[in-house]
Tab-separated table of N, CA and C in Angstrom:
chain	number	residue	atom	x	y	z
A	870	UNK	N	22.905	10.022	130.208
A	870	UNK	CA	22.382	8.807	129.629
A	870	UNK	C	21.086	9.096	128.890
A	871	UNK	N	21.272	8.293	127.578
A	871	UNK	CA	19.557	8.400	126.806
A	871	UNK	C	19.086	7.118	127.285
A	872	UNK	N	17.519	7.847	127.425
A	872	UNK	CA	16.461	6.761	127.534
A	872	UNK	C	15.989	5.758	126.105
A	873	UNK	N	15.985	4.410	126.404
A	873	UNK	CA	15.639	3.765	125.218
A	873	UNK	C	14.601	4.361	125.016
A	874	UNK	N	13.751	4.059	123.337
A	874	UNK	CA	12.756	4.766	122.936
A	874	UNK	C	11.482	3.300	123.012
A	875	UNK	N	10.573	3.537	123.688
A	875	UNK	CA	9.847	2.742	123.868
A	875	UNK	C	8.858	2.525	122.602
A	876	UNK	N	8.980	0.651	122.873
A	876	UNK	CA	8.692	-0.155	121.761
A	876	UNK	C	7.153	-0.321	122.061
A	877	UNK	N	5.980	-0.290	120.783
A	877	UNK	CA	4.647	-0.655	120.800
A	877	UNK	C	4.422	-1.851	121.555
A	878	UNK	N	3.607	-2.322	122.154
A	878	UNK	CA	3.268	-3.501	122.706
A	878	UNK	C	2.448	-4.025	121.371
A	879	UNK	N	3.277	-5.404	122.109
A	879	UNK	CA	3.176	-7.410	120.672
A	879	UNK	C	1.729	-7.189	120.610
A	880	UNK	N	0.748	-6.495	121.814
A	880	UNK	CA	-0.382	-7.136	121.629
A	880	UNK	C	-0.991	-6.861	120.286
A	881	UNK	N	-0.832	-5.358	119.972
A	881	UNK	CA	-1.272	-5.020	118.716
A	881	UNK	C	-0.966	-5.289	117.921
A	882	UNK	N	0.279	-5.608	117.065
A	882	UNK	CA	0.834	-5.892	115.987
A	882	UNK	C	0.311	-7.713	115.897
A	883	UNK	N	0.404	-8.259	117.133
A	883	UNK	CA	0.215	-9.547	116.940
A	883	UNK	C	-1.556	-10.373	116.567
A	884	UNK	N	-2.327	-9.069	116.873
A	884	UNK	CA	-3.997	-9.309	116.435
A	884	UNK	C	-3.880	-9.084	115.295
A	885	UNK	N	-2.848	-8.057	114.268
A	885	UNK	CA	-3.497	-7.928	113.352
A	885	UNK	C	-2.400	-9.138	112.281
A	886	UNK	N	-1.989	-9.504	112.479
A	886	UNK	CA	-0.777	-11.050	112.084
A	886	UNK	C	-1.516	-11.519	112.022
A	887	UNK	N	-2.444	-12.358	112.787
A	887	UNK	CA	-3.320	-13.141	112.682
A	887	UNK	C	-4.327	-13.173	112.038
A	888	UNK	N	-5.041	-12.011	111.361
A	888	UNK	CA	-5.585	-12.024	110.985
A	888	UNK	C	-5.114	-12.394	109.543
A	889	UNK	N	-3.953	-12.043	109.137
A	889	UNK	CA	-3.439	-12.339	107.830
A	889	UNK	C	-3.233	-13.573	107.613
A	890	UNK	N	-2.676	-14.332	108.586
A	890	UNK	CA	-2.365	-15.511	108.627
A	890	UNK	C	-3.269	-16.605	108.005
A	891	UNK	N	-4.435	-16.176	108.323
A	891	UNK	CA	-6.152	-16.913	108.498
A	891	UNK	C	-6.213	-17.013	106.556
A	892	UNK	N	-6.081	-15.654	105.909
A	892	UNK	CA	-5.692	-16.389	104.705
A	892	UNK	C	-5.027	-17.097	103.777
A	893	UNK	N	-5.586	-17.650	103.235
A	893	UNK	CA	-4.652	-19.003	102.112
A	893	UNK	C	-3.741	-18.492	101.094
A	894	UNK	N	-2.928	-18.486	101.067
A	894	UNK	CA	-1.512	-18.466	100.450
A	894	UNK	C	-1.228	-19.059	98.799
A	895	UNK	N	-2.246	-19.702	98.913
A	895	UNK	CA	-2.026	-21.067	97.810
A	895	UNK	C	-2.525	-20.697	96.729
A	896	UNK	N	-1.993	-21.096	95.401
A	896	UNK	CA	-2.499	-20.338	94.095
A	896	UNK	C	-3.230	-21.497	93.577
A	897	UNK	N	-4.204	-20.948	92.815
A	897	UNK	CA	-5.052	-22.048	92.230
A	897	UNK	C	-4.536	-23.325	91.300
A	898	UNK	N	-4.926	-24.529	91.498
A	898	UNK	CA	-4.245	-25.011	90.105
A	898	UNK	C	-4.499	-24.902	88.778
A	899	UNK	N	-3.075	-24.679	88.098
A	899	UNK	CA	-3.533	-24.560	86.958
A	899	UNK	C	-4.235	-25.344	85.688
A	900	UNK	N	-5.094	-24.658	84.765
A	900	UNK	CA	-6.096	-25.320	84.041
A	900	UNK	C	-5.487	-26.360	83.076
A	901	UNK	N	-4.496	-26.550	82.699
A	901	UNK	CA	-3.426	-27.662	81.927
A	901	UNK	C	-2.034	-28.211	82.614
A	902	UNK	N	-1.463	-29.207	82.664
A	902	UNK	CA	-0.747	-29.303	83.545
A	902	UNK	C	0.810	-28.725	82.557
A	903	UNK	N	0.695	-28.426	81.477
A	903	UNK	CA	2.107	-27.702	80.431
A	903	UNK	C	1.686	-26.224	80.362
A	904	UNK	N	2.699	-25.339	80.688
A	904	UNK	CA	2.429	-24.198	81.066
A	904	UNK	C	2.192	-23.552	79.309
A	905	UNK	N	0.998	-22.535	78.710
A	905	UNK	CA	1.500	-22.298	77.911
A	905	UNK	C	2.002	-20.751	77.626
A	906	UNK	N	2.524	-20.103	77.151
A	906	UNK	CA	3.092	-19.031	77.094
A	906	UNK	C	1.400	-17.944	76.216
A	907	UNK	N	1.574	-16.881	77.116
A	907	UNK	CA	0.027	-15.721	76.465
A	907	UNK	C	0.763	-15.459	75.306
A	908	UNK	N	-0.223	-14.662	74.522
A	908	UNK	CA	-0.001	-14.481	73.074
A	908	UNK	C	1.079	-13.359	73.322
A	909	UNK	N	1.568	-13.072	72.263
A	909	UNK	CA	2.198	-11.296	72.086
A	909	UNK	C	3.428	-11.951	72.844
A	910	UNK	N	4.439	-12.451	73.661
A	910	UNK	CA	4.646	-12.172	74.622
A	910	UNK	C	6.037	-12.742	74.403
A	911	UNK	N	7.414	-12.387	74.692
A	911	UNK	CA	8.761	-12.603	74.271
A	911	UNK	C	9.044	-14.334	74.328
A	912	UNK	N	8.232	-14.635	75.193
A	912	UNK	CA	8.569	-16.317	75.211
A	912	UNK	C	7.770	-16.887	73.680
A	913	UNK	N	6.570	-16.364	73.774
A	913	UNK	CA	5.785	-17.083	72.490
A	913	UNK	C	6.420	-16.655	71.325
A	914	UNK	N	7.335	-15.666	70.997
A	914	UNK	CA	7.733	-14.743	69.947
A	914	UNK	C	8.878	-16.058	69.597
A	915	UNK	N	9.746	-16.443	70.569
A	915	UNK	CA	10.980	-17.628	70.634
A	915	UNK	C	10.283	-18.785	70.027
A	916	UNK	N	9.129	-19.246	70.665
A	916	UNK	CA	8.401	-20.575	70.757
A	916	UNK	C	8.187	-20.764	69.334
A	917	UNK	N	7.619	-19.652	68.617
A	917	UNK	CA	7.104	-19.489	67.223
A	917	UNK	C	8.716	-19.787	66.260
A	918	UNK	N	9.283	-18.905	66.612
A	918	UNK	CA	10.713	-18.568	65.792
A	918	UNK	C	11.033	-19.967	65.482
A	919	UNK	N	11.545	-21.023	66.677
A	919	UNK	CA	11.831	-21.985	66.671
A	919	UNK	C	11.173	-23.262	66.493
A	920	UNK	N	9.774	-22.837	65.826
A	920	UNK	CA	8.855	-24.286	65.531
A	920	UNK	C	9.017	-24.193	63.855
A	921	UNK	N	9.194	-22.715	63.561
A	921	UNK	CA	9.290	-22.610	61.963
A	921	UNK	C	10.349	-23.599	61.610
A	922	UNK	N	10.426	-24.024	60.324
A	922	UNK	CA	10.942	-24.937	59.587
A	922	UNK	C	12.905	-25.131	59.267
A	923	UNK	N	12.724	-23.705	59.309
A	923	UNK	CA	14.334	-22.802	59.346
A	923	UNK	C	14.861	-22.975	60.599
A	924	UNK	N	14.041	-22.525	61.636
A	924	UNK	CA	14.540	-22.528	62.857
A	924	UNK	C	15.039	-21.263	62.793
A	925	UNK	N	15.962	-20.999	63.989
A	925	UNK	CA	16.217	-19.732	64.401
A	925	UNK	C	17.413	-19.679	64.947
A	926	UNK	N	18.863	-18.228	64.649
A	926	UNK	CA	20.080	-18.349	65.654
A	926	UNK	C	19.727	-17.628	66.506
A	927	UNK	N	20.789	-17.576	67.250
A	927	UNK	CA	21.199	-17.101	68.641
A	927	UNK	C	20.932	-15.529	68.162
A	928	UNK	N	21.668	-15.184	67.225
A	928	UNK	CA	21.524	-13.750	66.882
A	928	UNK	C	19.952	-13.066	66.324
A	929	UNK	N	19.549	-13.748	65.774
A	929	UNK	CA	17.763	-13.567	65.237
A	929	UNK	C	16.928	-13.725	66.574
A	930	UNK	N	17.263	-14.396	67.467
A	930	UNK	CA	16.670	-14.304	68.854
A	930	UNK	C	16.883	-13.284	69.507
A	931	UNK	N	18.206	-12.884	69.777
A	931	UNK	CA	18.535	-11.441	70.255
A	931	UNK	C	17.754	-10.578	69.771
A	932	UNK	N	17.656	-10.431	68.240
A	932	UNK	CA	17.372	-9.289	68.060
A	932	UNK	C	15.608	-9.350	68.181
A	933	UNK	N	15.375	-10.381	68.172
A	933	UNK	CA	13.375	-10.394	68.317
A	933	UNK	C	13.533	-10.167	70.029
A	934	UNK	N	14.217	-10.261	70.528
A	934	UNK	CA	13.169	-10.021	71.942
A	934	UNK	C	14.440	-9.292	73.082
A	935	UNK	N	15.510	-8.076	72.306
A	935	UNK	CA	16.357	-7.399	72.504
A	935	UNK	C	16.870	-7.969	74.293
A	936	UNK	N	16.966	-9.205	73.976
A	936	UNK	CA	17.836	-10.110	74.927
A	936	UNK	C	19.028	-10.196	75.023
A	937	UNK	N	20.213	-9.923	75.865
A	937	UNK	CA	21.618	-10.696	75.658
A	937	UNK	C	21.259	-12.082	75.773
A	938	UNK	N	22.649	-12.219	74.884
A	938	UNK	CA	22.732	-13.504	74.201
A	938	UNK	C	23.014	-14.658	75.614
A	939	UNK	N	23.856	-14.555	76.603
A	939	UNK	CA	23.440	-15.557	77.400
A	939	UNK	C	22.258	-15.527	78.002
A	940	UNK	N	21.393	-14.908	78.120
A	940	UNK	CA	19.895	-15.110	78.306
A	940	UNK	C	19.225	-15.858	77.421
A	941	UNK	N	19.241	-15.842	76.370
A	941	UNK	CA	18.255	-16.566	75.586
A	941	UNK	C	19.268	-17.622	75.415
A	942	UNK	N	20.115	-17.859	75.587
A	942	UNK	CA	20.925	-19.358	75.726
A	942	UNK	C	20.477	-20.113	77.039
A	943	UNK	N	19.962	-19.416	78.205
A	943	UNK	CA	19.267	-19.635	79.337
A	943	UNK	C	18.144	-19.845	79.352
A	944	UNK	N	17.299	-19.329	78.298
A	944	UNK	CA	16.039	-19.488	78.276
A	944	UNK	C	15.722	-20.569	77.581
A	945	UNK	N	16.573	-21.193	76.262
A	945	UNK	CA	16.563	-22.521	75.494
A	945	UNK	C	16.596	-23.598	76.435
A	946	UNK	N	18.038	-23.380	77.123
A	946	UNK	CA	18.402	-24.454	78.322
A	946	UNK	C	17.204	-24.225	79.216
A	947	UNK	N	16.714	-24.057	79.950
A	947	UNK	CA	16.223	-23.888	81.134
A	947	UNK	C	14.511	-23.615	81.072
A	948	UNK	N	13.651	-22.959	80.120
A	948	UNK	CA	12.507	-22.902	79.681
A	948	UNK	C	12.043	-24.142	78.413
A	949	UNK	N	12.608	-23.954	77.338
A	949	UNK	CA	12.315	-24.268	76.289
A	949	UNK	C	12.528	-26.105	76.687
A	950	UNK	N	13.736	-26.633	76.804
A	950	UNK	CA	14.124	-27.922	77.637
A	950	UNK	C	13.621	-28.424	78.439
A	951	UNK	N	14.020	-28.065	79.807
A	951	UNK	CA	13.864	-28.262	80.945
A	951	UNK	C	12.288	-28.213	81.313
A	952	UNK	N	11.421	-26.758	81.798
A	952	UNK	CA	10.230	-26.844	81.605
A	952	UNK	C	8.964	-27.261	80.549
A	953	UNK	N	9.448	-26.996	79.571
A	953	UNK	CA	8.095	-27.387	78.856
A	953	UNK	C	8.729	-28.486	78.351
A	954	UNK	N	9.603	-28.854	78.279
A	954	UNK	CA	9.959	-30.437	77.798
A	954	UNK	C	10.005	-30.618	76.100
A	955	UNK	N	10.237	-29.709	75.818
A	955	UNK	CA	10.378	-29.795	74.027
A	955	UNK	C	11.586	-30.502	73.670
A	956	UNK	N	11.537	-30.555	72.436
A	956	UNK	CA	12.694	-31.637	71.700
A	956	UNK	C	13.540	-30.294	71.317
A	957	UNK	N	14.643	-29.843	71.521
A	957	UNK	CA	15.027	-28.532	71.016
A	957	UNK	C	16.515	-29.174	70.018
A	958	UNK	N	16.734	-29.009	69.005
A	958	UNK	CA	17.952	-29.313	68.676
A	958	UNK	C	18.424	-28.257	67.829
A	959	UNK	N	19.874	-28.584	67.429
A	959	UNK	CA	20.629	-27.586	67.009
A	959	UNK	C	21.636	-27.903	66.118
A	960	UNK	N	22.067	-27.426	64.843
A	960	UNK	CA	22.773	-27.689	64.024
A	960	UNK	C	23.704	-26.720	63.271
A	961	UNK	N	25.280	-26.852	63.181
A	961	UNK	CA	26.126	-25.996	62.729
A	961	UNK	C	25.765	-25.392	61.217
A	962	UNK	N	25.574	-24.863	60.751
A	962	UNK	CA	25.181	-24.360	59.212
A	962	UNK	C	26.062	-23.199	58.907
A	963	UNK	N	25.903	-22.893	57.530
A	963	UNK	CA	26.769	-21.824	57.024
A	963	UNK	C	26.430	-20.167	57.643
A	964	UNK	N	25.040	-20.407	58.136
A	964	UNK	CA	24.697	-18.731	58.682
A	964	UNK	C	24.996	-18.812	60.436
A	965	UNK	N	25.259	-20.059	60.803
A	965	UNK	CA	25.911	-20.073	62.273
A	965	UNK	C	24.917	-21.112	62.980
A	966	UNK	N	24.725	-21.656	64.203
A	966	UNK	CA	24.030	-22.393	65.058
A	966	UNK	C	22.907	-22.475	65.089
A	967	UNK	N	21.890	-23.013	64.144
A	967	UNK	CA	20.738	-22.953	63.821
A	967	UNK	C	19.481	-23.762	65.051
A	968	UNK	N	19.058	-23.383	65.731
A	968	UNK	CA	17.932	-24.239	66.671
A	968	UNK	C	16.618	-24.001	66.489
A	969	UNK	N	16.540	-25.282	66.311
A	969	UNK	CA	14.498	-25.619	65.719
A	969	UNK	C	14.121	-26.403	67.028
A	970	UNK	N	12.737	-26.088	67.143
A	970	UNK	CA	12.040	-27.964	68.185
A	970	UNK	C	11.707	-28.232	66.972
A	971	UNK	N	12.018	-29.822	67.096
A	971	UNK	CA	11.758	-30.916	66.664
A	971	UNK	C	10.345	-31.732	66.836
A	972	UNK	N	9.474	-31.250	65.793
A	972	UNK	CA	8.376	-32.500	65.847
A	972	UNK	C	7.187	-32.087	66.993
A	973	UNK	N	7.659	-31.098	67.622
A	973	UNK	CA	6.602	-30.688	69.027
A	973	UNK	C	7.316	-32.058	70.301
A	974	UNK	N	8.008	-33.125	69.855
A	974	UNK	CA	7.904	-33.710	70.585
A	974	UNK	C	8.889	-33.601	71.970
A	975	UNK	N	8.767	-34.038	73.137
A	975	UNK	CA	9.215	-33.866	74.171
A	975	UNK	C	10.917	-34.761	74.157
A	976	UNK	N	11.518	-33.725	74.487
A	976	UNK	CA	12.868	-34.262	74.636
A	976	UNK	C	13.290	-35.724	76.083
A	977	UNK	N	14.461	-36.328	74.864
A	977	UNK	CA	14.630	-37.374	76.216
A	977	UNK	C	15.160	-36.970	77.702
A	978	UNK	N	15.539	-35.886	77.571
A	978	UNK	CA	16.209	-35.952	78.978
A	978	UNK	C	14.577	-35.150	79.821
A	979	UNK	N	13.772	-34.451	79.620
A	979	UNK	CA	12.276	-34.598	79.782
A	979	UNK	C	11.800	-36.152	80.074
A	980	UNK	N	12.114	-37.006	79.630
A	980	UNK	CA	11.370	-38.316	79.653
A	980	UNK	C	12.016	-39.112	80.760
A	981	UNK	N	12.997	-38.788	81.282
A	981	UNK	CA	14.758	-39.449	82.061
A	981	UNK	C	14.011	-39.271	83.401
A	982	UNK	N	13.936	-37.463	83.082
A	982	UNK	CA	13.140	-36.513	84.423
A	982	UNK	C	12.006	-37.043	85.364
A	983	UNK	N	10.883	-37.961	84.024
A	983	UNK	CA	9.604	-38.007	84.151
A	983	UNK	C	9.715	-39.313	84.749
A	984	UNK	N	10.558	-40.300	84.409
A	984	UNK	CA	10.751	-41.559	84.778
A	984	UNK	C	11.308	-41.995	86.190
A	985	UNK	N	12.253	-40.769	86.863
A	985	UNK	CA	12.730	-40.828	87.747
A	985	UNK	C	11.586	-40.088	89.181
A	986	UNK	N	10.814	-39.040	88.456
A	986	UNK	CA	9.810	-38.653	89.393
A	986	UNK	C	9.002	-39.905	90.008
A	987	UNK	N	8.594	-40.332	89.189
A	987	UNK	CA	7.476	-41.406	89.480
A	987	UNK	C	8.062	-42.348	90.102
């Protein structure tokens, strides 16, 4: 028969737990309550693309921020929409699925969101 291999005693491991514990966890709040994207940075590169006048496809996005294409279809839906609440729309054209924000202004289903929080 083997002998089990004997385990450290709780006492030690459990003084120094506590001590971790004792600090705060919590991140500061942030200085605006709309998150905005740092300069240089693949989200602001989109943000820009799609405020220009032209707007921007699916494929000109790929290739600015060497994304697959259901990602930055994820990132429209789910960042661009959803979090920052932009007006994002989209229109069939001869060079393919063109998407601009609209106006800076905040989309309705953003406003649906905002109405139901409160």
């Amino acid at each position: 028969m083997t002998k089990p291999k004997s385990k450290p005693t709780a006492a030690t491991h459990s003084a120094s737990r506590k001590s971790n514990k004792s600090r705060s966890r919590k991140r500061p709040a942030p200085a605006s309550s709309k998150p905005v994207a740092r300069p240089g940075t693949k989200h602001e590169r989109i943000i820009a693309m799609l405020q220009t006048p032209a707007g921007a496809t699916i494929a000109s996005l790929v290739t600015a921020t060497k994304w697959q294409q259901h990602s930055v279809r994820g990132f429209l839906a789910g960042v661009v929409r959803k979090k920052l609440g932009l007006n994002l729309v989209s229109e069939q054209t001869d060079k393919g699925r063109v998407y601009r924000i609209k106006d800076g202004t905040t989309s309705s289903a953003a406003l649906d969101r905002a109405k139901q929080a409160a």
